[in-house]
Amino acid sequence: MRLATLNNGTRDGRLIVVSPDGAHYAPAPVETMQAALEDWDHAAPLLAAITDFPESLDLDQLLAPLPRAWQWLDGSVYPSHGALMDKVLGVEPEKPDAPLMYQGVSDTFHAPRAEVPMADEALGIDFEGEFGIITKAVPMGTSAAKAGDYIALIVQINDWSLRKLAGPEMKTGFGWIQAKPPCGMAPFAVTPDELGEYWRNSRPALHLNVQWNGAQFGHAHGEPMAYGFDDLVAHGARTRHLVAGTVIGSGTVSNENFREVGSSCIAERRGIEIVDTGAPRTEFMTYGDSVRMEAQLPDGRAPFGVLEQKVVRA
Amino acid sequence: MRLATLNNGTRDGRLIVVSPDGAHYAPAPVETMQAALEDWDHAAPLLAAITDFPESLDLDQLLAPLPRAWQWLDGSVYPSHGALMDKVLGVEPEKPDAPLMYQGVSDTFHAPRAEVPMADEALGIDFEGEFGIITKAVPMGTSAAKAGDYIALIVQINDWSLRKLAGPEMKTGFGWIQAKPPCGMAPFAVTPDELGEYWRNSRPALHLNVQWNGAQFGHAHGEPMAYGFDDLVAHGARTRHLVAGTVIGSGTVSNENFREVGSSCIAERRGIEIVDTGAPRTEFMTYGDSVRMEAQLPDGRAPFGVLEQKVVRA
């Protein structure tokens, strides 16, 4: 099952069920994604039972599948990315035997085709291609072994970042506020069964194709997460309940062979350049730049659709 | 004007306007606090015009004035506290020329008289007495000079903390997830005029009286913030808009003469003990412990009412 949210002029939009070919939809029997998530065990079968998709889908009319969330917890669980980023930021943080995770702004997830306003071109504007999940309500203290049961949907995320602010904020120990403006989401949120065998061990085994201004940038594979999304849910829920509709991210998708497969963010490419040549050659984004992200199954299908966002002056 | 939220069985409760004596109320012409904040310039005069308070107020029926928020940004702007906490946590973070701020869980603010469930007594359960503000919608890039105009309400907050987890999480650079379960709020949110001359330079010039299990613990003064709430709003809004109903905290209220006035959290008292004697003597909270927090004006009035919360086993 694939779900999306239509822009109907309200802040939460209108939940729709998308046809297998991605070109048509049916209005859902539940008004919003948040409402569906709050009653997921009841709502999901109703949504999944829909087989008639009478309306034509206009991708430009879509909001993020969940346009705002009560909580956004972003991990960083691709080891090849973490090690490089520490070098780029000039930090040597301690690595606990637990997933890295911060809480980010969640009152806005930009639409798949949004123009994204940025405060200042000089701040090192960067994209970050990620996978994410959206939870049902998770009780405090849920174990990793049980956490997978609370994963309602899988999403594809663009975690916009301002790199010039990231290092200084990280060094305070308080995490990121200014370095992390709102993220974007790809058009469709999918249930795990939609990925079939490519959702395994609570990890998405898909390539994430990333293009920057039309040029190929990366196609890293989603599977080599050091911690699965079940671990991330359990980590987030250790001392708090997770409200229904909590979004949890993987951090930038990255593979050990990034010199071959490329990267899912500019900072990682710059990190490789620093390691290889002593200095970065690639600059960050400027106003008017666009990024395109599309996770693909081996047969070429793109379960989350295409995210294509453009940076504009605020 | 003082506002509160009555428990009516819904997640957002029912907004009420509280009488000057704090014993009566009138239902507000706007259903919820969040709705009022989203239309504040229109709603506030309607609320302020209410002078007839027909209902008796039962404090046990109150939720937090804003029971859930789209965003909670907590600062740490009392220098005497920050220096001590770094010693306690064993960290030496860089101190930028900007307020320290992290984003915390905002989908739950516990009621003023809540029993607060904690995952594990061994995690160093602590209270933190703070002041906070709630904003109207703040445009990205708003300057500190203009930021004060977006402060709708002032609140009193108990920022529950799990100290054994705080140091390790801080050292990752990602900020706190597990160390910061949901906060609580005192009964009443007040407009700045309610504090009169004791709201100055965007700082609350009140003492915060804190008692732990009935014993006096601290009565630090709110004014010596290194940054005012106007600065905190501007810091938060530098690269993102702030949604209406964003809650921003001061961090633990602390004064340089903490040996005389006491502290607003246990960790600070332990820090003093470490500095003075080489080791902490005061233990953290155990199940059944309670904390009482009441900010007082010189004439004895408590504009935010009394927060009194009890720690219980989750």
Short mmCIF file of C-alpha atoms in Angstrom, two decimals, chain A:
data_model
loop_
_atom_site.label_atom_id
_atom_site.label_comp_id
_atom_site.label_asym_id
_atom_site.label_seq_id
_atom_site.Cartn_x
_atom_site.Cartn_y
_atom_site.Cartn_z
CA MET A 1 0.00 0.00 0.00
CA ARG A 2 1.21 3.46 -0.91
CA LEU A 3 -0.18 6.58 0.74
CA ALA A 4 0.20 10.26 -0.06
CA THR A 5 -1.24 13.57 1.07
CA LEU A 6 -2.97 15.97 -1.26
CA ASN A 7 -2.75 19.72 -0.78
CA ASN A 8 -6.29 20.82 0.02
CA GLY A 9 -5.33 24.13 1.56
CA THR A 10 -5.15 22.81 5.12
CA ARG A 11 -2.00 22.32 7.14
CA ASP A 12 -2.39 18.52 7.26
CA GLY A 13 -3.78 18.01 3.75
CA ARG A 14 -5.98 15.13 2.61
CA LEU A 15 -4.85 11.52 2.86
CA ILE A 16 -5.11 9.49 -0.36
CA VAL A 17 -4.37 5.90 -1.37
CA VAL A 18 -2.24 5.69 -4.51
CA SER A 19 -2.73 3.13 -7.29
CA PRO A 20 -0.06 0.52 -8.06
CA ASP A 21 0.97 2.45 -11.20
CA GLY A 22 1.36 5.66 -9.16
CA ALA A 23 -0.82 7.63 -11.56
CA HIS A 24 -4.19 7.49 -9.84
CA TYR A 25 -5.63 7.70 -6.36
CA ALA A 26 -8.65 7.30 -4.14
CA PRO A 27 -9.46 9.62 -1.23
CA ALA A 28 -8.86 7.70 1.98
CA PRO A 29 -11.71 6.94 4.38
CA VAL A 30 -9.61 8.74 7.02
CA GLU A 31 -9.09 12.47 6.52
CA THR A 32 -5.39 12.85 7.37
CA MET A 33 -2.24 10.77 7.68
CA GLN A 34 -1.89 11.75 11.34
CA ALA A 35 -5.42 10.54 12.08
CA ALA A 36 -4.73 7.25 10.29
CA LEU A 37 -1.52 6.72 12.28
CA GLU A 38 -3.31 7.37 15.57
CA ASP A 39 -5.72 4.55 14.76
CA TRP A 40 -3.45 2.52 12.50
CA ASP A 41 -4.51 -1.03 13.36
CA HIS A 42 -8.06 -0.10 12.46
CA ALA A 43 -7.31 2.29 9.59
CA ALA A 44 -4.64 0.32 7.71
CA PRO A 45 -6.93 -2.57 6.65
CA LEU A 46 -9.54 -0.07 5.45
CA LEU A 47 -6.93 1.72 3.36
CA ALA A 48 -5.44 -1.51 2.03
CA ALA A 49 -8.87 -2.73 0.92
CA ILE A 50 -9.20 0.08 -1.61
CA THR A 51 -8.78 -1.19 -5.18
CA ASP A 52 -10.62 1.45 -7.17
CA PHE A 53 -8.58 4.59 -7.92
CA PRO A 54 -10.89 6.96 -9.78
CA GLU A 55 -8.81 10.17 -9.68
CA SER A 56 -5.76 11.20 -11.71
CA LEU A 57 -2.76 12.03 -9.55
CA ASP A 58 -0.95 15.35 -10.08
CA LEU A 59 2.40 15.11 -8.29
CA ASP A 60 2.62 18.90 -8.07
CA GLN A 61 -0.42 18.84 -5.79
CA LEU A 62 1.19 16.59 -3.18
CA LEU A 63 2.38 17.65 0.23
CA ALA A 64 4.77 15.46 2.18
CA PRO A 65 2.95 12.22 3.08
CA LEU A 66 3.04 13.49 6.69
CA PRO A 67 3.21 17.29 6.26
CA ARG A 68 4.01 17.89 9.93
CA ALA A 69 4.84 15.52 12.75
CA TRP A 70 4.92 15.79 16.52
CA GLN A 71 8.41 14.33 16.56
CA TRP A 72 11.34 13.86 14.17
CA LEU A 73 14.27 11.80 15.42
CA ASP A 74 17.12 11.48 12.99
CA GLY A 75 19.75 8.79 13.36
CA SER A 76 23.17 8.49 11.79
CA VAL A 77 23.75 4.79 11.33
CA TYR A 78 25.81 4.40 8.16
CA PRO A 79 29.33 4.00 9.58
CA SER A 80 31.11 5.07 6.39
CA HIS A 81 29.34 8.44 6.56
CA GLY A 82 29.85 9.07 10.25
CA ALA A 83 33.61 8.60 10.13
CA LEU A 84 34.00 10.97 7.18
CA MET A 85 31.70 13.64 8.64
CA ASP A 86 33.68 13.75 11.88
CA LYS A 87 36.78 14.54 9.81
CA VAL A 88 34.98 17.25 7.84
CA LEU A 89 33.56 18.86 10.99
CA GLY A 90 36.81 18.55 12.91
CA VAL A 91 35.17 16.73 15.80
CA GLU A 92 36.13 13.55 17.59
CA PRO A 93 32.93 12.64 19.40
CA GLU A 94 32.76 9.60 21.61
CA LYS A 95 31.05 6.67 19.91
CA PRO A 96 28.70 4.99 22.33
CA ASP A 97 27.48 1.45 21.76
CA ALA A 98 24.15 2.88 20.67
CA PRO A 99 22.75 4.63 17.60
CA LEU A 100 23.49 8.33 17.21
CA MET A 101 20.25 10.32 17.20
CA TYR A 102 19.12 13.94 17.45
CA GLN A 103 15.68 15.57 17.53
CA GLY A 104 15.00 17.97 14.67
CA VAL A 105 12.31 20.38 13.57
CA SER A 106 9.12 18.48 12.71
CA ASP A 107 6.41 21.11 12.29
CA THR A 108 7.20 21.24 8.58
CA PHE A 109 8.17 18.55 6.10
CA HIS A 110 8.52 20.15 2.69
CA ALA A 111 6.49 18.81 -0.25
CA PRO A 112 8.24 16.46 -2.71
CA ARG A 113 8.51 19.22 -5.31
CA ALA A 114 8.85 22.20 -3.00
CA GLU A 115 10.95 25.25 -3.52
CA VAL A 116 12.88 25.29 -0.26
CA PRO A 117 13.72 28.72 1.18
CA MET A 118 17.16 29.05 2.74
CA ALA A 119 18.31 31.90 4.96
CA ASP A 120 21.78 32.41 3.48
CA GLU A 121 23.69 30.93 0.56
CA ALA A 122 26.93 31.25 2.54
CA LEU A 123 25.92 28.69 5.16
CA GLY A 124 26.90 25.60 3.15
CA ILE A 125 23.53 24.43 1.80
CA ASP A 126 23.45 20.65 1.43
CA PHE A 127 20.97 17.86 0.84
CA GLU A 128 21.00 14.52 2.66
CA GLY A 129 19.28 11.50 1.13
CA GLU A 130 17.84 9.23 3.81
CA PHE A 131 15.34 6.52 4.46
CA GLY A 132 12.87 6.92 7.29
CA ILE A 133 9.99 5.23 9.04
CA ILE A 134 6.80 6.49 10.67
CA THR A 135 5.60 4.83 13.85
CA LYS A 136 2.36 3.96 15.52
CA ALA A 137 2.28 4.98 19.19
CA VAL A 138 5.24 3.24 20.84
CA PRO A 139 5.18 2.58 24.60
CA MET A 140 8.18 3.75 26.59
CA GLY A 141 10.69 0.97 27.09
CA THR A 142 9.76 -1.06 23.99
CA SER A 143 12.57 -3.49 23.17
CA ALA A 144 14.28 -3.64 19.78
CA ALA A 145 12.87 -7.15 19.38
CA LYS A 146 9.33 -5.77 19.55
CA ALA A 147 9.96 -2.34 18.00
CA GLY A 148 9.50 -3.52 14.42
CA ASP A 149 5.82 -4.11 15.14
CA TYR A 150 5.35 -0.37 15.60
CA ILE A 151 6.73 0.61 12.19
CA ALA A 152 3.69 1.63 10.16
CA LEU A 153 5.26 3.19 7.08
CA ILE A 154 8.57 3.66 5.29
CA VAL A 155 9.47 7.00 3.70
CA GLN A 156 12.29 8.65 1.76
CA ILE A 157 13.62 11.89 3.23
CA ASN A 158 15.77 14.82 2.20
CA ASP A 159 17.36 16.19 5.37
CA TRP A 160 18.36 19.74 4.40
CA SER A 161 21.52 20.83 6.18
CA LEU A 162 23.61 23.97 6.60
CA ARG A 163 27.15 22.67 6.93
CA LYS A 164 28.93 25.82 8.03
CA LEU A 165 26.77 25.77 11.18
CA ALA A 166 26.93 22.03 11.83
CA GLY A 167 30.43 21.77 13.30
CA PRO A 168 30.10 24.69 15.72
CA GLU A 169 26.70 23.48 16.95
CA MET A 170 27.94 19.92 17.36
CA LYS A 171 30.83 21.13 19.50
CA THR A 172 28.40 22.62 22.04
CA GLY A 173 27.10 19.10 22.75
CA PHE A 174 23.53 20.41 22.43
CA GLY A 175 23.03 19.13 18.87
CA TRP A 176 21.73 21.07 15.90
CA ILE A 177 19.19 23.86 15.72
CA GLN A 178 20.39 26.30 13.05
CA ALA A 179 22.23 23.65 11.00
CA LYS A 180 19.04 21.68 10.41
CA PRO A 181 16.14 23.52 8.79
CA PRO A 182 13.02 21.48 7.88
CA CYS A 183 13.38 18.29 5.81
CA GLY A 184 11.49 17.20 2.71
CA MET A 185 9.76 13.90 1.96
CA ALA A 186 9.30 11.94 -1.28
CA PRO A 187 5.69 11.61 -2.50
CA PHE A 188 4.69 8.20 -1.19
CA ALA A 189 4.79 6.55 2.23
CA VAL A 190 4.67 2.77 1.86
CA THR A 191 3.87 -0.15 4.11
CA PRO A 192 6.76 -2.61 4.63
CA ASP A 193 5.06 -5.30 2.50
CA GLU A 194 5.30 -2.92 -0.46
CA LEU A 195 9.09 -3.46 -0.47
CA GLY A 196 8.69 -7.24 -0.21
CA GLU A 197 12.02 -9.01 0.27
CA TYR A 198 13.78 -5.65 0.01
CA TRP A 199 12.63 -4.73 3.50
CA ARG A 200 14.76 -7.01 5.61
CA ASN A 201 16.10 -6.96 9.12
CA SER A 202 14.24 -3.62 9.48
CA ARG A 203 16.44 -2.15 6.74
CA PRO A 204 15.51 -0.91 3.24
CA ALA A 205 17.57 -2.87 0.69
CA LEU A 206 17.21 -0.35 -2.13
CA HIS A 207 19.58 1.94 -3.98
CA LEU A 208 19.01 5.66 -3.45
CA ASN A 209 19.70 7.50 -6.68
CA VAL A 210 20.69 11.11 -6.16
CA GLN A 211 21.17 13.74 -8.85
CA TRP A 212 22.30 17.32 -8.32
CA ASN A 213 21.30 19.77 -11.06
CA GLY A 214 20.66 16.82 -13.35
CA ALA A 215 24.10 15.23 -12.89
CA GLN A 216 24.45 11.80 -11.29
CA PHE A 217 25.73 12.17 -7.72
CA GLY A 218 25.23 8.88 -5.90
CA HIS A 219 23.43 5.58 -5.79
CA ALA A 220 24.31 4.19 -2.38
CA HIS A 221 22.50 1.12 -1.10
CA GLY A 222 20.24 1.38 1.93
CA GLU A 223 20.95 -1.92 3.60
CA PRO A 224 24.29 -1.50 5.43
CA MET A 225 22.80 0.30 8.43
CA ALA A 226 24.80 -0.44 11.58
CA TYR A 227 21.46 -0.33 13.43
CA GLY A 228 18.10 -1.21 11.89
CA PHE A 229 14.99 0.90 12.24
CA ASP A 230 13.84 -1.49 14.99
CA ASP A 231 16.94 -0.48 16.97
CA LEU A 232 16.27 3.19 16.25
CA VAL A 233 12.67 2.95 17.47
CA ALA A 234 13.82 1.22 20.67
CA HIS A 235 16.57 3.81 21.19
CA GLY A 236 14.11 6.69 20.82
CA ALA A 237 11.55 5.02 23.11
CA ARG A 238 13.90 4.11 25.96
CA THR A 239 12.80 6.94 28.29
CA ARG A 240 9.77 8.42 26.49
CA HIS A 241 6.74 7.10 24.71
CA LEU A 242 6.78 7.83 20.99
CA VAL A 243 3.62 9.55 19.83
CA ALA A 244 1.85 8.07 16.79
CA GLY A 245 3.34 9.69 13.70
CA THR A 246 6.89 9.92 15.04
CA VAL A 247 9.28 10.04 12.08
CA ILE A 248 12.68 8.38 12.50
CA GLY A 249 15.49 8.76 9.94
CA SER A 250 18.51 6.67 9.06
CA GLY A 251 20.89 9.54 8.46
CA THR A 252 22.60 9.99 5.09
CA VAL A 253 22.68 6.77 3.12
CA SER A 254 26.32 5.85 2.65
CA ASN A 255 28.38 2.84 1.61
CA GLU A 256 31.98 1.88 2.34
CA ASN A 257 32.73 1.96 -1.41
CA PHE A 258 31.57 5.56 -1.73
CA ARG A 259 34.30 6.28 -4.26
CA GLU A 260 32.44 3.92 -6.61
CA VAL A 261 28.78 4.44 -5.74
CA GLY A 262 28.94 8.13 -4.89
CA SER A 263 27.30 9.89 -1.97
CA SER A 264 23.89 11.07 -0.76
CA CYS A 265 25.12 14.48 0.39
CA ILE A 266 27.72 17.01 -0.70
CA ALA A 267 29.51 16.99 2.65
CA GLU A 268 30.45 13.35 2.16
CA ARG A 269 31.86 14.02 -1.30
CA ARG A 270 33.86 16.91 0.16
CA GLY A 271 35.05 14.60 2.91
CA ILE A 272 36.36 12.14 0.33
CA GLU A 273 38.12 15.00 -1.48
CA ILE A 274 39.73 16.12 1.76
CA VAL A 275 40.95 12.60 2.49
CA ASP A 276 42.19 12.08 -1.07
CA THR A 277 43.65 15.49 -1.95
CA GLY A 278 43.81 17.47 1.28
CA ALA A 279 41.09 19.94 0.34
CA PRO A 280 37.49 19.94 -0.85
CA ARG A 281 36.85 20.81 -4.50
CA THR A 282 33.08 20.56 -4.64
CA GLU A 283 31.19 23.65 -3.45
CA PHE A 284 27.84 23.56 -1.65
CA MET A 285 24.52 24.47 -3.29
CA THR A 286 23.53 27.92 -4.50
CA TYR A 287 20.09 29.45 -5.03
CA GLY A 288 18.38 27.84 -7.99
CA ASP A 289 20.12 24.48 -7.54
CA SER A 290 17.96 21.37 -7.48
CA VAL A 291 18.33 17.88 -6.09
CA ARG A 292 16.51 14.75 -7.26
CA MET A 293 16.24 11.63 -5.12
CA GLU A 294 14.65 8.34 -6.14
CA ALA A 295 15.05 5.03 -4.34
CA GLN A 296 14.83 2.13 -6.78
CA LEU A 297 14.14 -1.56 -6.47
CA PRO A 298 16.16 -3.94 -8.69
CA ASP A 299 13.27 -4.04 -11.21
CA GLY A 300 13.41 -0.25 -11.55
CA ARG A 301 10.28 0.56 -9.59
CA ALA A 302 10.49 3.64 -7.33
CA PRO A 303 8.20 2.85 -4.39
CA PHE A 304 8.48 6.32 -2.82
CA GLY A 305 8.25 8.22 -6.12
CA VAL A 306 10.64 11.04 -6.95
CA LEU A 307 11.66 13.88 -4.66
CA GLU A 308 12.83 16.89 -6.65
CA GLN A 309 13.42 20.07 -4.66
CA LYS A 310 14.93 23.42 -5.49
CA VAL A 311 16.77 25.83 -3.21
CA VAL A 312 15.48 29.41 -3.26
CA ARG A 313 16.29 32.63 -1.44
CA ALA A 314 14.18 33.03 1.72
#
